[in-house]
């Protein structure tokens, strides 16, 4: 048993010690705030994107930095995961990118508004949050075949044309080549052996017309972009 004087000394000493620890941690937190919150990249575009995020009540469905609703996907690292070009296409018409699935409202954003939204989400993704959100530790269950990891990307492209920019920006979000890319759609390693140029052209112009009910979206590709992608796909044999 402690005497009254010992108990008082223990209480005062403990309070003083933990107060010092608390103050030290507070100072350390303040010292790191600018670097860890990506404050140096807080541009006018980022601020405008945040205003759109709030005005459209995006947090009513989405989550960033662990805050928000869980009805729609977490967007903390969406720019890193999807890329600028894919997000722009998605914002033009969310339903078109995921036929029969996505329920996101079509807001008819201007190009400037899309730029600001992406700038805000890119800024969010570069804030140091000690590894949040964590990487998924499960393999998604899909009906499409998994990419062939035994095939090296370089071996697939030897003697062929390089992947067009639009293919890298959009198609790899769902499809893989040489084990690198998405797993939502089928791997495209040998697609040049399966389909001819005419079929690929019809498919990219309107996937639903070729295969009603397919999950493949109708991408807003120019004639040149579509031709470049078809040339690349035809070389994957």
mmCIF file of C-alpha atoms in Angstrom:
data_model
loop_
_atom_site.group_PDB
_atom_site.id
_atom_site.type_symbol
_atom_site.label_atom_id
_atom_site.label_comp_id
_atom_site.label_asym_id
_atom_site.label_seq_id
_atom_site.Cartn_x
_atom_site.Cartn_y
_atom_site.Cartn_z
ATOM 1 C CA UNK A 1 0.000 0.000 0.000
ATOM 2 C CA UNK A 2 1.191 3.490 -0.856
ATOM 3 C CA UNK A 3 1.081 6.233 1.696
ATOM 4 C CA UNK A 4 -0.810 9.427 0.863
ATOM 5 C CA UNK A 5 2.402 11.260 0.038
ATOM 6 C CA UNK A 6 3.629 8.382 -2.167
ATOM 7 C CA UNK A 7 0.291 8.177 -3.978
ATOM 8 C CA UNK A 8 0.352 11.932 -4.526
ATOM 9 C CA UNK A 9 3.929 11.768 -5.855
ATOM 10 C CA UNK A 10 3.028 8.818 -8.107
ATOM 11 C CA UNK A 11 0.015 10.664 -9.518
ATOM 12 C CA UNK A 12 1.865 13.931 -10.081
ATOM 13 C CA UNK A 13 4.923 12.191 -11.540
ATOM 14 C CA UNK A 14 2.807 10.069 -13.878
ATOM 15 C CA UNK A 15 0.768 13.087 -14.977
ATOM 16 C CA UNK A 16 3.907 15.113 -15.664
ATOM 17 C CA UNK A 17 5.585 12.258 -17.549
ATOM 18 C CA UNK A 18 2.640 11.542 -19.823
ATOM 19 C CA UNK A 19 2.000 15.241 -20.356
ATOM 20 C CA UNK A 20 5.565 15.603 -21.635
ATOM 21 C CA UNK A 21 5.101 12.563 -23.885
ATOM 22 C CA UNK A 22 1.815 13.994 -25.210
ATOM 23 C CA UNK A 23 3.391 17.386 -25.927
ATOM 24 C CA UNK A 24 6.384 15.755 -27.633
ATOM 25 C CA UNK A 25 4.109 13.684 -29.867
ATOM 26 C CA UNK A 26 2.024 16.769 -30.679
ATOM 27 C CA UNK A 27 5.105 18.761 -31.686
ATOM 28 C CA UNK A 28 6.350 15.835 -33.781
ATOM 29 C CA UNK A 29 2.959 15.547 -35.508
ATOM 30 C CA UNK A 30 2.859 19.265 -36.307
ATOM 31 C CA UNK A 31 6.438 19.091 -37.582
ATOM 32 C CA UNK A 32 5.504 16.343 -40.072
ATOM 33 C CA UNK A 33 2.114 17.712 -41.106
ATOM 34 C CA UNK A 34 3.150 19.592 -44.262
ATOM 35 C CA UNK A 35 5.232 16.730 -45.642
ATOM 36 C CA UNK A 36 2.761 13.965 -44.829
ATOM 37 C CA UNK A 37 -0.349 15.810 -46.006
ATOM 38 C CA UNK A 38 1.168 16.607 -49.408
ATOM 39 C CA UNK A 39 0.604 20.298 -48.659
ATOM 40 C CA UNK A 40 3.152 21.480 -51.231
ATOM 41 C CA UNK A 41 0.942 20.106 -54.034
ATOM 42 C CA UNK A 42 -2.292 21.689 -52.782
ATOM 43 C CA UNK A 43 -3.016 23.619 -55.998
ATOM 44 C CA UNK A 44 -6.032 25.670 -57.039
ATOM 45 C CA UNK A 45 -7.197 22.755 -59.190
ATOM 46 C CA UNK A 46 -7.068 20.437 -56.183
ATOM 47 C CA UNK A 47 -9.128 22.891 -54.140
ATOM 48 C CA UNK A 48 -11.733 23.212 -56.898
ATOM 49 C CA UNK A 49 -11.880 19.437 -57.162
ATOM 50 C CA UNK A 50 -12.533 19.226 -53.416
ATOM 51 C CA UNK A 51 -15.389 21.728 -53.815
ATOM 52 C CA UNK A 52 -16.945 19.533 -56.523
ATOM 53 C CA UNK A 53 -16.489 16.487 -54.281
ATOM 54 C CA UNK A 54 -18.416 18.229 -51.519
ATOM 55 C CA UNK A 55 -21.064 19.885 -53.714
ATOM 56 C CA UNK A 56 -21.943 16.596 -55.413
ATOM 57 C CA UNK A 57 -21.910 14.782 -52.049
ATOM 58 C CA UNK A 58 -19.522 12.147 -53.414
ATOM 59 C CA UNK A 59 -18.808 11.013 -49.857
ATOM 60 C CA UNK A 60 -22.436 9.927 -49.641
ATOM 61 C CA UNK A 61 -21.400 6.868 -51.672
ATOM 62 C CA UNK A 62 -17.580 6.788 -51.778
ATOM 63 C CA UNK A 63 -14.822 6.694 -49.185
ATOM 64 C CA UNK A 64 -11.509 8.557 -49.083
ATOM 65 C CA UNK A 65 -8.940 8.335 -46.295
ATOM 66 C CA UNK A 66 -11.233 5.981 -44.414
ATOM 67 C CA UNK A 67 -14.071 8.506 -44.242
ATOM 68 C CA UNK A 68 -17.356 8.311 -46.135
ATOM 69 C CA UNK A 69 -19.914 5.733 -47.179
ATOM 70 C CA UNK A 70 -19.255 2.170 -48.268
ATOM 71 C CA UNK A 71 -21.875 1.887 -51.009
ATOM 72 C CA UNK A 72 -19.375 2.619 -53.800
ATOM 73 C CA UNK A 73 -15.628 1.870 -54.170
ATOM 74 C CA UNK A 74 -12.954 3.524 -52.030
ATOM 75 C CA UNK A 75 -11.288 6.271 -54.099
ATOM 76 C CA UNK A 76 -8.229 7.004 -51.964
ATOM 77 C CA UNK A 77 -5.836 5.476 -54.515
ATOM 78 C CA UNK A 78 -8.088 5.517 -57.571
ATOM 79 C CA UNK A 79 -5.743 7.621 -59.752
ATOM 80 C CA UNK A 80 -2.850 5.281 -59.031
ATOM 81 C CA UNK A 81 -5.080 2.272 -59.671
ATOM 82 C CA UNK A 82 -6.964 3.438 -62.774
ATOM 83 C CA UNK A 83 -5.092 6.392 -64.261
ATOM 84 C CA UNK A 84 -6.152 9.785 -65.607
ATOM 85 C CA UNK A 85 -7.472 8.625 -69.007
ATOM 86 C CA UNK A 86 -9.653 5.828 -67.599
ATOM 87 C CA UNK A 87 -11.231 8.110 -64.983
ATOM 88 C CA UNK A 88 -12.058 10.722 -67.637
ATOM 89 C CA UNK A 89 -13.838 8.139 -69.761
ATOM 90 C CA UNK A 90 -15.666 6.781 -66.725
ATOM 91 C CA UNK A 91 -16.864 10.234 -65.639
ATOM 92 C CA UNK A 92 -18.256 10.871 -69.119
ATOM 93 C CA UNK A 93 -20.692 7.976 -68.721
ATOM 94 C CA UNK A 94 -20.298 5.618 -65.729
ATOM 95 C CA UNK A 95 -23.034 3.275 -66.949
ATOM 96 C CA UNK A 96 -21.363 2.814 -70.337
ATOM 97 C CA UNK A 97 -18.134 1.624 -68.716
ATOM 98 C CA UNK A 98 -19.966 -1.024 -66.671
ATOM 99 C CA UNK A 99 -23.181 -1.913 -68.538
ATOM 100 C CA UNK A 100 -25.934 -3.004 -66.193
ATOM 101 C CA UNK A 101 -23.752 -2.607 -63.087
ATOM 102 C CA UNK A 102 -22.731 0.915 -62.112
ATOM 103 C CA UNK A 103 -25.464 3.149 -60.669
ATOM 104 C CA UNK A 104 -23.335 6.283 -60.452
ATOM 105 C CA UNK A 105 -25.053 9.452 -61.616
ATOM 106 C CA UNK A 106 -23.958 10.933 -64.952
ATOM 107 C CA UNK A 107 -23.040 14.493 -63.933
ATOM 108 C CA UNK A 108 -22.066 15.808 -67.387
ATOM 109 C CA UNK A 109 -18.842 17.313 -66.062
ATOM 110 C CA UNK A 110 -16.907 19.743 -68.242
ATOM 111 C CA UNK A 111 -13.296 18.920 -69.163
ATOM 112 C CA UNK A 112 -12.118 21.460 -66.581
ATOM 113 C CA UNK A 113 -14.272 19.912 -63.858
ATOM 114 C CA UNK A 114 -12.954 16.435 -64.670
ATOM 115 C CA UNK A 115 -9.404 17.791 -64.523
ATOM 116 C CA UNK A 116 -10.089 19.313 -61.101
ATOM 117 C CA UNK A 117 -11.713 16.154 -59.728
ATOM 118 C CA UNK A 118 -8.788 14.036 -60.888
ATOM 119 C CA UNK A 119 -6.325 16.567 -59.439
ATOM 120 C CA UNK A 120 -8.086 16.320 -56.063
ATOM 121 C CA UNK A 121 -8.156 12.509 -56.097
ATOM 122 C CA UNK A 122 -4.508 12.399 -57.190
ATOM 123 C CA UNK A 123 -3.589 14.699 -54.300
ATOM 124 C CA UNK A 124 -5.536 12.502 -51.867
ATOM 125 C CA UNK A 125 -3.736 9.412 -53.113
ATOM 126 C CA UNK A 126 -0.335 10.964 -52.397
ATOM 127 C CA UNK A 127 -1.063 11.890 -48.790
ATOM 128 C CA UNK A 128 1.014 9.747 -46.412
ATOM 129 C CA UNK A 129 -1.539 7.678 -44.501
ATOM 130 C CA UNK A 130 0.747 4.978 -43.148
ATOM 131 C CA UNK A 131 -0.251 2.434 -45.772
ATOM 132 C CA UNK A 132 -3.986 3.106 -45.799
ATOM 133 C CA UNK A 133 -5.935 1.738 -47.547
ATOM 134 C CA UNK A 134 -4.299 -1.689 -47.325
ATOM 135 C CA UNK A 135 -3.737 -3.755 -50.436
ATOM 136 C CA UNK A 136 -6.370 -6.487 -50.970
ATOM 137 C CA UNK A 137 -5.186 -9.829 -49.610
ATOM 138 C CA UNK A 138 -7.645 -11.926 -51.602
ATOM 139 C CA UNK A 139 -7.851 -12.863 -55.264
ATOM 140 C CA UNK A 140 -11.008 -11.620 -56.977
ATOM 141 C CA UNK A 141 -13.396 -14.343 -58.121
ATOM 142 C CA UNK A 142 -14.064 -13.905 -61.825
ATOM 143 C CA UNK A 143 -15.403 -15.977 -64.675
ATOM 144 C CA UNK A 144 -12.658 -14.911 -67.061
ATOM 145 C CA UNK A 145 -9.399 -16.872 -67.355
ATOM 146 C CA UNK A 146 -6.442 -15.555 -65.418
ATOM 147 C CA UNK A 147 -3.481 -14.074 -67.297
ATOM 148 C CA UNK A 148 -0.727 -16.527 -68.152
ATOM 149 C CA UNK A 149 2.045 -15.515 -65.743
ATOM 150 C CA UNK A 150 4.521 -17.788 -67.549
ATOM 151 C CA UNK A 151 4.534 -15.442 -70.542
ATOM 152 C CA UNK A 152 6.861 -12.470 -70.327
ATOM 153 C CA UNK A 153 5.608 -9.149 -71.692
ATOM 154 C CA UNK A 154 8.785 -8.686 -73.725
ATOM 155 C CA UNK A 155 8.489 -12.132 -75.310
ATOM 156 C CA UNK A 156 4.921 -11.353 -76.333
ATOM 157 C CA UNK A 157 5.954 -8.142 -78.072
ATOM 158 C CA UNK A 158 9.194 -9.322 -79.748
ATOM 159 C CA UNK A 159 9.012 -8.451 -83.441
ATOM 160 C CA UNK A 160 5.627 -6.734 -83.007
ATOM 161 C CA UNK A 161 4.358 -3.206 -82.569
ATOM 162 C CA UNK A 162 4.482 -1.610 -79.093
ATOM 163 C CA UNK A 163 1.304 -1.194 -77.083
ATOM 164 C CA UNK A 164 -0.497 2.058 -78.019
ATOM 165 C CA UNK A 165 -0.945 4.688 -75.341
ATOM 166 C CA UNK A 166 -4.739 4.250 -75.243
ATOM 167 C CA UNK A 167 -4.342 0.510 -74.734
ATOM 168 C CA UNK A 168 -2.064 1.109 -71.751
ATOM 169 C CA UNK A 169 -4.374 3.779 -70.331
ATOM 170 C CA UNK A 170 -7.722 2.018 -70.774
ATOM 171 C CA UNK A 171 -7.525 -1.639 -71.762
ATOM 172 C CA UNK A 172 -5.008 -2.787 -69.148
ATOM 173 C CA UNK A 173 -7.412 -1.771 -66.390
ATOM 174 C CA UNK A 174 -9.365 -4.946 -67.206
ATOM 175 C CA UNK A 175 -7.125 -7.063 -69.461
ATOM 176 C CA UNK A 176 -3.638 -8.490 -69.029
ATOM 177 C CA UNK A 177 -0.800 -9.135 -71.472
ATOM 178 C CA UNK A 178 2.094 -11.289 -70.381
ATOM 179 C CA UNK A 179 0.742 -11.534 -66.838
ATOM 180 C CA UNK A 180 0.638 -7.755 -66.389
ATOM 181 C CA UNK A 181 -2.678 -5.897 -66.213
ATOM 182 C CA UNK A 182 -6.197 -6.372 -64.925
ATOM 183 C CA UNK A 183 -8.031 -9.627 -64.275
ATOM 184 C CA UNK A 184 -11.594 -8.447 -64.846
ATOM 185 C CA UNK A 185 -11.552 -9.427 -68.520
ATOM 186 C CA UNK A 186 -9.740 -12.271 -70.312
ATOM 187 C CA UNK A 187 -5.986 -12.153 -70.922
ATOM 188 C CA UNK A 188 -5.106 -10.978 -74.429
ATOM 189 C CA UNK A 189 -1.771 -12.743 -74.915
ATOM 190 C CA UNK A 190 -2.829 -14.694 -78.037
ATOM 191 C CA UNK A 191 -5.855 -12.700 -79.166
ATOM 192 C CA UNK A 192 -4.286 -12.203 -82.606
ATOM 193 C CA UNK A 193 -4.644 -15.948 -83.247
ATOM 194 C CA UNK A 194 -8.294 -15.979 -82.209
ATOM 195 C CA UNK A 195 -9.819 -13.010 -84.038
ATOM 196 C CA UNK A 196 -9.148 -11.277 -87.332
ATOM 197 C CA UNK A 197 -8.924 -7.517 -87.936
ATOM 198 C CA UNK A 198 -12.521 -7.204 -89.112
ATOM 199 C CA UNK A 199 -13.900 -8.857 -85.970
ATOM 200 C CA UNK A 200 -11.714 -6.773 -83.646
ATOM 201 C CA UNK A 201 -12.843 -3.625 -85.431
ATOM 202 C CA UNK A 202 -16.536 -4.487 -85.011
ATOM 203 C CA UNK A 203 -15.905 -5.413 -81.377
ATOM 204 C CA UNK A 204 -14.222 -2.131 -80.485
ATOM 205 C CA UNK A 205 -16.811 -0.057 -82.325
ATOM 206 C CA UNK A 206 -19.711 -1.582 -80.362
ATOM 207 C CA UNK A 207 -19.146 -4.647 -78.149
ATOM 208 C CA UNK A 208 -22.864 -4.904 -77.311
ATOM 209 C CA UNK A 209 -23.758 -5.232 -80.990
ATOM 210 C CA UNK A 210 -21.378 -8.185 -81.353
ATOM 211 C CA UNK A 211 -22.180 -9.863 -78.031
ATOM 212 C CA UNK A 212 -25.298 -8.499 -76.261
ATOM 213 C CA UNK A 213 -24.905 -8.425 -72.491
ATOM 214 C CA UNK A 214 -21.110 -8.355 -72.517
ATOM 215 C CA UNK A 215 -19.400 -6.460 -69.698
ATOM 216 C CA UNK A 216 -17.041 -4.845 -72.198
ATOM 217 C CA UNK A 217 -17.810 -1.107 -72.430
ATOM 218 C CA UNK A 218 -18.027 0.913 -75.625
ATOM 219 C CA UNK A 219 -14.869 2.994 -75.418
ATOM 220 C CA UNK A 220 -14.735 6.513 -76.904
ATOM 221 C CA UNK A 221 -11.913 5.777 -79.350
ATOM 222 C CA UNK A 222 -11.072 7.786 -82.430
ATOM 223 C CA UNK A 223 -10.604 5.911 -85.708
ATOM 224 C CA UNK A 224 -6.843 6.263 -85.380
ATOM 225 C CA UNK A 225 -6.799 5.039 -81.777
ATOM 226 C CA UNK A 226 -8.987 2.058 -82.645
ATOM 227 C CA UNK A 227 -6.777 1.170 -85.621
ATOM 228 C CA UNK A 228 -3.628 1.341 -83.470
ATOM 229 C CA UNK A 229 -5.142 -0.927 -80.827
ATOM 230 C CA UNK A 230 -6.295 -3.439 -83.451
ATOM 231 C CA UNK A 231 -2.823 -3.480 -85.017
ATOM 232 C CA UNK A 232 -1.333 -4.174 -81.596
ATOM 233 C CA UNK A 233 -3.866 -6.879 -80.694
ATOM 234 C CA UNK A 234 -3.354 -8.582 -84.047
ATOM 235 C CA UNK A 235 0.357 -8.851 -83.266
ATOM 236 C CA UNK A 236 -0.237 -10.774 -80.044
ATOM 237 C CA UNK A 237 0.066 -14.369 -81.238
#
